[in-house]
XYZ file of N, CA, C and O in Angstrom:
672
model
N 0.846 -1.175 0.000
C 0.000 0.000 0.000
C 0.887 1.232 0.000
O 1.698 1.418 0.904
N 0.751 2.020 -1.010
C 1.467 3.296 -1.081
C 0.662 4.173 -2.029
O 0.678 3.958 -3.233
N -0.049 5.142 -1.449
C -0.890 6.019 -2.247
C -0.742 7.450 -1.759
O -0.351 7.684 -0.618
N -1.117 8.360 -2.643
C -1.065 9.778 -2.287
C -2.456 10.372 -2.307
O -3.315 9.961 -3.089
N -2.656 11.340 -1.435
C -3.874 12.139 -1.399
C -3.419 13.566 -1.124
O -2.849 13.847 -0.066
N -3.631 14.442 -2.091
C -3.150 15.823 -1.991
C -1.669 15.813 -1.602
O -0.865 15.273 -2.334
N -1.323 16.400 -0.453
C 0.085 16.455 -0.044
C 0.443 15.337 0.938
O 1.506 15.378 1.564
N -0.424 14.344 1.064
C -0.227 13.262 2.020
C 0.202 11.973 1.316
O -0.242 11.693 0.215
N 1.038 11.210 1.986
C 1.454 9.894 1.518
C 0.913 8.869 2.514
O 1.155 8.988 3.721
N 0.192 7.894 2.011
C -0.327 6.818 2.848
C 0.469 5.577 2.490
O 0.563 5.196 1.320
N 1.066 4.961 3.503
C 1.921 3.806 3.259
C 1.792 2.800 4.387
O 1.243 3.101 5.444
N 2.320 1.608 4.139
C 2.321 0.574 5.162
C 3.234 0.975 6.312
O 4.292 1.562 6.110
N 2.806 0.637 7.523
C 3.582 0.859 8.732
C 4.862 0.034 8.687
O 4.863 -1.094 8.179
N 5.930 0.588 9.198
C 7.209 -0.104 9.346
C 7.617 -0.043 10.815
O 7.229 0.891 11.516
N 8.432 -0.981 11.289
C 8.837 -0.955 12.699
C 9.422 0.387 13.160
O 9.225 0.779 14.313
N 10.074 1.113 12.279
C 10.635 2.418 12.667
C 9.545 3.461 12.922
O 9.824 4.530 13.470
N 8.292 3.148 12.569
C 7.156 4.056 12.803
C 6.495 3.847 14.159
O 5.585 4.586 14.516
N 6.924 2.833 14.909
C 6.215 2.449 16.139
C 5.977 3.634 17.083
O 4.854 3.933 17.464
N 7.025 4.329 17.476
C 6.887 5.440 18.427
C 6.130 6.615 17.810
O 5.339 7.274 18.495
N 6.347 6.879 16.523
C 5.680 8.001 15.854
C 4.175 7.770 15.758
O 3.380 8.672 16.050
N 3.767 6.568 15.370
C 2.342 6.245 15.271
C 1.694 6.289 16.649
O 0.595 6.832 16.813
N 2.383 5.742 17.637
C 1.851 5.755 19.009
C 1.662 7.191 19.498
O 0.653 7.509 20.141
N 2.596 8.058 19.179
C 2.498 9.458 19.623
C 1.341 10.179 18.945
O 0.648 10.984 19.582
N 1.105 9.924 17.674
C -0.044 10.524 16.990
C -1.326 10.121 17.712
O -2.172 10.966 18.044
N -1.477 8.839 17.974
C -2.697 8.343 18.619
C -2.822 8.891 20.041
O -3.880 9.370 20.442
N -1.740 8.853 20.801
C -1.759 9.372 22.171
C -2.162 10.848 22.188
O -2.975 11.281 22.994
N -1.601 11.638 21.273
C -1.881 13.077 21.270
C -3.320 13.379 20.865
O -3.941 14.279 21.432
N -3.858 12.640 19.910
C -5.251 12.871 19.512
C -6.193 12.445 20.637
O -7.158 13.155 20.942
N -5.921 11.324 21.268
C -6.746 10.906 22.410
C -6.737 11.987 23.491
O -7.793 12.363 24.016
N -5.553 12.508 23.814
C -5.427 13.543 24.845
C -6.201 14.798 24.463
O -6.841 15.438 25.310
N -6.168 15.149 23.191
C -6.888 16.324 22.700
C -8.380 16.234 23.022
O -9.031 17.238 23.295
N -8.914 15.018 23.001
C -10.336 14.805 23.255
C -10.616 14.332 24.689
O -11.722 13.900 24.996
N -9.608 14.372 25.542
C -9.799 13.993 26.934
C -9.889 12.495 27.165
O -10.403 12.046 28.187
N -9.383 11.709 26.228
C -9.403 10.248 26.353
C -8.020 9.751 26.763
O -7.009 10.330 26.387
N -8.000 8.674 27.512
C -6.751 8.120 28.027
C -6.042 7.238 27.001
O -6.675 6.436 26.313
N -4.732 7.356 26.928
C -3.855 6.449 26.185
C -3.722 5.206 27.063
O -3.405 5.321 28.250
N -3.994 4.024 26.516
C -3.996 2.783 27.293
C -3.002 1.781 26.703
O -3.397 0.824 26.032
N -1.697 1.973 26.947
C -0.688 1.091 26.345
C -0.778 -0.362 26.801
O -0.322 -1.258 26.096
N -1.409 -0.616 27.934
C -1.573 -1.993 28.399
C -2.945 -2.549 28.085
O -3.262 -3.675 28.448
N -3.775 -1.760 27.398
C -5.148 -2.170 27.106
C -5.527 -1.894 25.657
O -4.992 -2.505 24.730
N -6.417 -0.916 25.473
C -6.968 -0.628 24.146
C -5.930 -0.205 23.118
O -6.174 -0.304 21.914
N -4.755 0.258 23.565
C -3.736 0.716 22.623
C -2.528 -0.208 22.522
O -1.547 0.119 21.853
N -2.607 -1.361 23.145
C -1.509 -2.325 23.064
C -1.232 -2.724 21.615
O -0.081 -2.926 21.221
N -2.288 -2.779 20.791
C -2.115 -3.171 19.386
C -1.178 -2.220 18.638
O -0.465 -2.647 17.727
N -1.134 -0.951 19.028
C -0.260 0.024 18.370
C 1.206 -0.257 18.680
O 2.080 0.013 17.866
N 1.450 -0.808 19.838
C 2.818 -1.124 20.244
C 3.261 -2.500 19.743
O 4.447 -2.797 19.748
N 2.298 -3.305 19.312
C 2.587 -4.660 18.834
C 1.892 -4.919 17.490
O 1.123 -5.872 17.338
N 2.169 -4.058 16.519
C 1.559 -4.149 15.186
C 1.753 -5.537 14.579
O 0.837 -6.113 13.988
N 2.961 -6.068 14.707
C 3.271 -7.360 14.094
C 2.308 -8.444 14.587
O 1.824 -9.260 13.793
N 2.025 -8.454 15.878
C 1.147 -9.466 16.470
C -0.320 -9.221 16.138
O -1.027 -10.136 15.714
N -0.777 -8.001 16.344
C -2.204 -7.704 16.204
C -2.668 -7.523 14.760
O -3.837 -7.782 14.462
N -1.799 -7.071 13.883
C -2.209 -6.793 12.508
C -1.579 -7.764 11.516
O -2.283 -8.477 10.812
N -0.267 -7.786 11.435
C 0.404 -8.590 10.424
C 0.133 -10.078 10.592
O -0.109 -10.779 9.622
N 0.194 -10.585 11.821
C 0.020 -12.024 12.031
C -1.434 -12.478 11.956
O -1.692 -13.675 11.885
N -2.373 -11.539 11.950
C -3.789 -11.903 11.896
C -4.400 -11.658 10.519
O -5.573 -11.947 10.312
N -3.618 -11.090 9.599
C -4.156 -10.797 8.273
C -4.693 -9.389 8.137
O -5.417 -9.078 7.191
N -4.331 -8.519 9.064
C -4.760 -7.128 8.984
C -3.685 -6.252 8.361
O -2.649 -6.743 7.908
N -3.955 -4.968 8.362
C -2.997 -3.988 7.847
C -3.001 -2.771 8.768
O -4.024 -2.426 9.350
N -1.854 -2.109 8.840
C -1.720 -0.867 9.605
C -0.995 0.119 8.705
O 0.093 -0.176 8.216
N -1.600 1.275 8.482
C -1.034 2.290 7.598
C -0.688 3.541 8.395
O -1.328 3.857 9.395
N 0.308 4.253 7.922
C 0.615 5.576 8.450
C 0.428 6.602 7.340
O 0.562 6.280 6.157
N 0.101 7.814 7.742
C -0.071 8.919 6.808
C 1.021 9.928 7.112
O 1.191 10.335 8.261
N 1.755 10.286 6.079
C 2.844 11.263 6.213
C 2.504 12.526 5.438
O 1.849 12.471 4.406
N 3.016 13.634 5.938
C 2.997 14.890 5.195
C 4.369 15.513 5.378
O 4.805 15.738 6.509
N 5.048 15.729 4.279
C 6.410 16.280 4.289
C 7.321 15.499 5.237
O 8.082 16.072 6.016
N 7.214 14.179 5.204
C 8.084 13.313 5.987
C 7.715 13.148 7.447
O 8.398 12.442 8.191
N 6.615 13.777 7.874
C 6.167 13.685 9.266
C 4.914 12.820 9.339
O 3.984 13.013 8.542
N 4.862 11.877 10.286
C 3.675 11.045 10.462
C 2.580 11.896 11.097
O 2.755 12.448 12.184
N 1.448 12.017 10.380
C 0.344 12.859 10.833
C -0.946 12.071 11.040
O -1.968 12.649 11.409
N -0.903 10.763 10.798
C -2.114 9.978 10.981
C -1.868 8.493 10.859
O -0.787 8.052 10.451
N -2.904 7.743 11.228
C -2.869 6.281 11.150
C -4.235 5.759 10.737
O -5.255 6.443 10.894
N -4.253 4.547 10.252
C -5.495 3.844 9.934
C -5.179 2.368 9.813
O -4.114 2.012 9.301
N -6.080 1.513 10.294
C -5.770 0.092 10.334
C -7.041 -0.745 10.389
O -8.130 -0.221 10.634
N -6.858 -2.050 10.173
C -7.957 -2.997 10.383
C -7.358 -4.372 10.651
O -6.220 -4.655 10.282
N -8.130 -5.192 11.327
C -7.768 -6.597 11.491
C -9.028 -7.448 11.640
O -10.087 -6.937 12.012
N -8.916 -8.737 11.307
C -10.067 -9.637 11.426
C -10.498 -9.779 12.886
O -9.672 -9.763 13.799
N -11.808 -9.923 13.079
C -12.363 -10.085 14.420
C -13.363 -11.242 14.438
O -13.883 -11.642 13.397
N -13.600 -11.747 15.628
C -14.570 -12.815 15.830
C -15.913 -12.192 16.206
O -16.395 -12.337 17.310
N -16.487 -11.489 15.282
C -17.760 -10.797 15.508
C -18.434 -10.718 14.159
O -17.773 -10.551 13.148
N -19.730 -10.843 14.140
C -20.417 -10.734 12.865
C -20.047 -11.876 11.930
O -19.745 -12.979 12.363
N -20.024 -11.579 10.638
C -19.788 -12.592 9.619
C -18.566 -12.223 8.777
O -18.584 -11.216 8.085
N -17.494 -13.042 8.864
C -16.268 -12.799 8.095
C -15.900 -11.318 8.193
O -15.845 -10.613 7.196
N -15.680 -10.876 9.413
C -15.613 -9.449 9.717
C -14.220 -8.960 10.082
O -13.368 -9.726 10.527
N -14.053 -7.650 9.909
C -12.865 -6.943 10.376
C -13.332 -5.741 11.185
O -14.483 -5.314 11.085
N -12.407 -5.209 11.972
C -12.661 -3.965 12.671
C -11.670 -2.923 12.173
O -10.461 -3.192 12.123
N -12.187 -1.782 11.754
C -11.307 -0.659 11.430
C -10.897 -0.050 12.761
O -11.725 0.206 13.631
N -9.591 0.167 12.914
C -9.045 0.659 14.169
C -8.037 1.774 13.923
O -7.493 1.904 12.842
N -7.808 2.525 14.950
C -6.714 3.505 15.001
C -6.738 4.482 13.828
O -5.713 4.830 13.268
N -7.933 4.948 13.472
C -8.045 5.964 12.433
C -7.976 7.329 13.110
O -8.972 7.837 13.616
N -6.761 7.876 13.157
C -6.514 9.142 13.839
C -5.718 10.071 12.938
O -4.787 9.630 12.263
N -6.078 11.348 12.975
C -5.344 12.387 12.241
C -5.046 13.534 13.197
O -5.920 13.944 13.970
N -3.821 14.055 13.132
C -3.492 15.238 13.935
C -4.286 16.424 13.390
O -4.727 16.409 12.239
N -4.483 17.472 14.191
C -5.315 18.608 13.771
C -4.943 19.204 12.415
O -5.833 19.560 11.634
N -3.659 19.317 12.099
C -3.258 19.946 10.835
C -3.626 19.106 9.613
O -3.637 19.619 8.495
N -3.946 17.835 9.810
C -4.299 16.953 8.696
C -5.814 16.851 8.497
O -6.274 16.197 7.554
N -6.572 17.485 9.346
C -8.035 17.396 9.287
C -8.632 18.492 8.397
O -7.994 19.482 8.102
N -9.873 18.274 8.005
C -10.625 19.291 7.270
C -10.274 19.383 5.801
O -10.629 20.356 5.138
N -9.595 18.365 5.275
C -9.182 18.385 3.865
C -9.720 17.179 3.093
O -9.270 16.902 1.988
N -10.635 16.451 3.713
C -11.194 15.268 3.061
C -10.353 14.020 3.234
O -10.708 12.958 2.729
N -9.246 14.124 3.952
C -8.341 12.987 4.121
C -8.997 11.850 4.903
O -8.842 10.682 4.552
N -9.737 12.171 5.956
C -10.385 11.134 6.755
C -11.352 10.303 5.932
O -11.338 9.066 5.986
N -12.188 10.958 5.138
C -13.149 10.241 4.285
C -12.401 9.405 3.244
O -12.735 8.245 2.996
N -11.376 9.984 2.645
C -10.599 9.260 1.642
C -9.909 8.043 2.268
O -9.914 6.956 1.695
N -9.346 8.221 3.459
C -8.690 7.120 4.157
C -9.685 6.004 4.465
O -9.394 4.823 4.246
N -10.861 6.368 4.944
C -11.896 5.371 5.227
C -12.257 4.598 3.956
O -12.370 3.371 3.980
N -12.387 5.291 2.841
C -12.705 4.631 1.568
C -11.587 3.685 1.136
O -11.846 2.600 0.614
N -10.338 4.077 1.357
C -9.210 3.210 1.005
C -9.186 1.964 1.887
O -8.904 0.862 1.413
N -9.447 2.141 3.167
C -9.524 0.992 4.078
C -10.650 0.054 3.645
O -10.466 -1.166 3.575
N -11.812 0.616 3.335
C -12.946 -0.203 2.900
C -12.615 -0.972 1.626
O -12.953 -2.153 1.503
N -11.954 -0.323 0.679
C -11.588 -0.989 -0.578
C -10.605 -2.129 -0.325
O -10.732 -3.217 -0.910
N -9.624 -1.902 0.531
C -8.653 -2.947 0.857
C -9.343 -4.126 1.536
O -9.061 -5.295 1.233
N -10.253 -3.837 2.435
C -10.994 -4.876 3.165
C -11.846 -5.693 2.201
O -11.827 -6.926 2.224
N -12.585 -5.011 1.334
C -13.439 -5.706 0.365
C -12.613 -6.557 -0.594
O -12.999 -7.686 -0.924
N -11.456 -6.050 -1.010
C -10.624 -6.788 -1.964
C -10.071 -8.074 -1.360
O -9.685 -8.981 -2.085
N -10.054 -8.156 -0.042
C -9.546 -9.346 0.641
C -10.672 -10.302 1.023
O -10.448 -11.275 1.731
N -11.881 -10.006 0.556
C -12.987 -10.940 0.728
C -13.752 -10.867 2.032
O -14.592 -11.721 2.311
N -13.505 -9.845 2.837
C -14.263 -9.719 4.084
C -15.677 -9.235 3.774
O -15.912 -8.579 2.762
N -16.621 -9.573 4.653
C -18.025 -9.257 4.410
C -18.565 -8.126 5.273
O -19.495 -7.437 4.863
N -18.017 -7.952 6.460
C -18.522 -6.918 7.358
C -17.372 -6.104 7.931
O -16.289 -6.635 8.172
N -17.679 -4.819 8.172
C -16.721 -3.914 8.806
C -17.368 -3.370 10.073
O -18.499 -2.869 10.036
N -16.645 -3.464 11.170
C -17.093 -2.938 12.450
C -16.149 -1.803 12.864
O -14.952 -1.854 12.558
N -16.708 -0.825 13.554
C -15.914 0.299 14.061
C -16.456 0.658 15.437
O -17.668 0.817 15.606
N -15.557 0.815 16.402
C -15.936 1.335 17.710
C -15.351 2.736 17.838
O -14.244 2.996 17.371
N -16.107 3.625 18.477
C -15.628 4.987 18.678
C -16.275 5.571 19.932
O -17.125 4.943 20.555
N -15.866 6.766 20.264
C -16.417 7.477 21.414
C -17.210 8.681 20.920
O -16.798 9.346 19.966
N -18.313 8.967 21.567
C -19.169 10.092 21.165
C -18.417 11.414 21.132
O -18.739 12.291 20.327
N -17.412 11.568 21.993
C -16.637 12.809 22.036
C -15.882 13.046 20.722
O -15.560 14.185 20.377
N -15.625 12.000 19.965
C -14.957 12.127 18.662
C -16.024 12.437 17.604
O -16.315 11.645 16.714
N -16.612 13.622 17.714
C -17.768 13.995 16.900
C -17.516 13.931 15.406
O -18.387 13.528 14.632
N -16.315 14.326 14.972
C -15.997 14.276 13.546
C -16.020 12.835 13.045
O -16.507 12.557 11.946
N -15.500 11.911 13.846
C -15.484 10.494 13.464
C -16.905 9.947 13.388
O -17.264 9.248 12.442
N -17.726 10.285 14.386
C -19.123 9.828 14.402
C -19.825 10.300 13.132
O -20.502 9.516 12.455
N -19.666 11.570 12.790
C -20.303 12.114 11.576
C -19.796 11.402 10.329
O -20.570 11.099 9.419
N -18.490 11.151 10.267
C -17.913 10.472 9.112
C -18.511 9.082 8.952
O -18.940 8.701 7.864
N -18.558 8.302 10.022
C -19.072 6.938 9.926
C -20.552 6.928 9.560
O -20.983 6.162 8.700
N -21.323 7.791 10.195
C -22.758 7.818 9.921
C -23.053 8.282 8.499
O -23.959 7.766 7.855
N -22.257 9.212 7.975
C -22.473 9.682 6.595
C -21.872 8.722 5.566
O -22.068 8.895 4.364
N -21.162 7.700 6.041
C -20.564 6.691 5.151
C -21.306 5.358 5.248
O -20.747 4.303 4.976
N -22.562 5.433 5.671
C -23.471 4.278 5.702
C -23.186 3.253 6.785
O -23.654 2.115 6.697
N -22.442 3.617 7.820
C -22.274 2.714 8.960
C -23.516 2.827 9.829
O -24.006 3.937 10.072
N -24.026 1.688 10.263
C -25.245 1.649 11.068
C -24.899 1.358 12.525
O -24.043 0.508 12.801
N -25.578 2.034 13.453
C -25.338 1.748 14.867
C -25.600 0.271 15.169
O -26.535 -0.323 14.632
N -24.771 -0.288 16.015
C -24.912 -1.686 16.415
C -24.757 -1.740 17.936
O -24.625 -0.702 18.592
N -24.751 -2.929 18.468
C -24.583 -3.092 19.913
C -23.364 -3.944 20.190
O -22.874 -4.650 19.305
N -22.883 -3.867 21.425
C -21.783 -4.724 21.833
C -20.440 -4.029 21.874
O -19.439 -4.606 21.447
N -20.381 -2.808 22.383
C -19.107 -2.102 22.520
C -18.175 -2.940 23.387
O -18.564 -3.419 24.446
N -16.957 -3.143 22.922
C -15.991 -3.977 23.634
C -14.830 -3.185 24.237
O -14.094 -3.704 25.061
N -14.630 -1.941 23.817
C -13.513 -1.121 24.287
C -14.019 -0.145 25.342
O -14.973 0.606 25.084
N -13.402 -0.134 26.489
C -13.879 0.649 27.631
C -14.086 2.124 27.295
O -15.109 2.700 27.656
N -13.158 2.765 26.583
C -13.299 4.206 26.344
C -14.296 4.529 25.232
O -14.595 5.694 24.975
N -14.801 3.510 24.557
C -15.768 3.721 23.477
C -17.196 3.551 23.991
O -17.445 2.788 24.916
N -18.121 4.282 23.371
C -19.523 4.134 23.736
C -20.416 3.958 22.511
O -21.631 3.975 22.613
N -19.785 3.797 21.347
C -20.542 3.574 20.110
C -19.859 2.476 19.300
O -18.642 2.385 19.276
N -20.687 1.691 18.624
C -20.180 0.687 17.696
C -21.056 0.748 16.443
O -22.268 0.963 16.528
N -20.392 0.631 15.303
C -21.065 0.691 14.016
C -20.682 -0.525 13.184
O -19.607 -1.091 13.357
N -21.578 -0.866 12.236
C -21.314 -1.983 11.334
C -21.774 -1.607 9.931
O -22.733 -0.854 9.763
N -21.040 -2.141 8.952
C -21.392 -1.934 7.549
C -21.024 -3.200 6.798
O -19.975 -3.794 7.052
N -21.892 -3.588 5.876
C -21.557 -4.712 5.005
C -20.648 -4.202 3.899
O -20.863 -3.104 3.378
N -19.638 -4.966 3.548
C -18.696 -4.545 2.499
C -19.443 -4.305 1.203
O -20.346 -5.060 0.829
N -19.056 -3.246 0.528
C -19.656 -2.911 -0.754
C -20.975 -2.194 -0.635
O -21.595 -1.865 -1.634
N -21.433 -1.917 0.575
C -22.722 -1.267 0.766
C -22.547 0.237 0.744
O -21.753 0.800 1.464
N -23.294 0.885 -0.134
C -23.263 2.345 -0.167
C -24.628 2.855 -0.609
O -25.433 2.110 -1.152
N -24.863 4.137 -0.384
C -26.157 4.735 -0.761
C -26.428 4.575 -2.241
O -27.525 4.285 -2.641
N -25.404 4.731 -3.072
C -25.616 4.647 -4.522
C -26.017 3.234 -4.918
O -26.837 3.049 -5.808
N -25.453 2.220 -4.255
C -25.829 0.843 -4.589
C -27.225 0.523 -4.100
O -27.950 -0.213 -4.750
N -27.636 1.093 -2.958
C -28.964 0.837 -2.431
C -30.027 1.444 -3.347
O -31.128 0.943 -3.438
N -29.677 2.542 -4.022
C -30.635 3.226 -4.879
C -30.899 2.467 -6.176
O -31.889 2.710 -6.851
N -30.002 1.558 -6.546
C -30.166 0.831 -7.818
C -31.245 -0.221 -7.758
O -31.526 -0.848 -6.817
């Protein structure tokens, strides 16, 4: 995976990105008053190889002018039907408001669909209002069964499902 969007480069995570990706996520969580949980909900960021690579998932970083400004990832889960969970979709403030989040979500969805998965799940917190709006406007439907302590919302979408396809 190596793609560009405006002045951003989206590429596969490398071990040298470990601390940089963790710092992006920690700083965005702090911005919204959420706790960084290196021994819990954020352990996957510190152990990408175990949580993503060894399970058939992917973890991407977003760079702008050589600086890591965001992350996005998914891995298979034992929930729903042949499902994955999109995780760690975070952008620093300077990377927001340019359509990058929506584009990143679409790229993740395309990668997931191309690998034959049927459902996409996402957990988030209501305080992350921009994320909630993005998921709801991208045809994710509220679901039940939040599994992450700091999250209070869970959404699900069937792969390939969009408003334009429903209209046909």
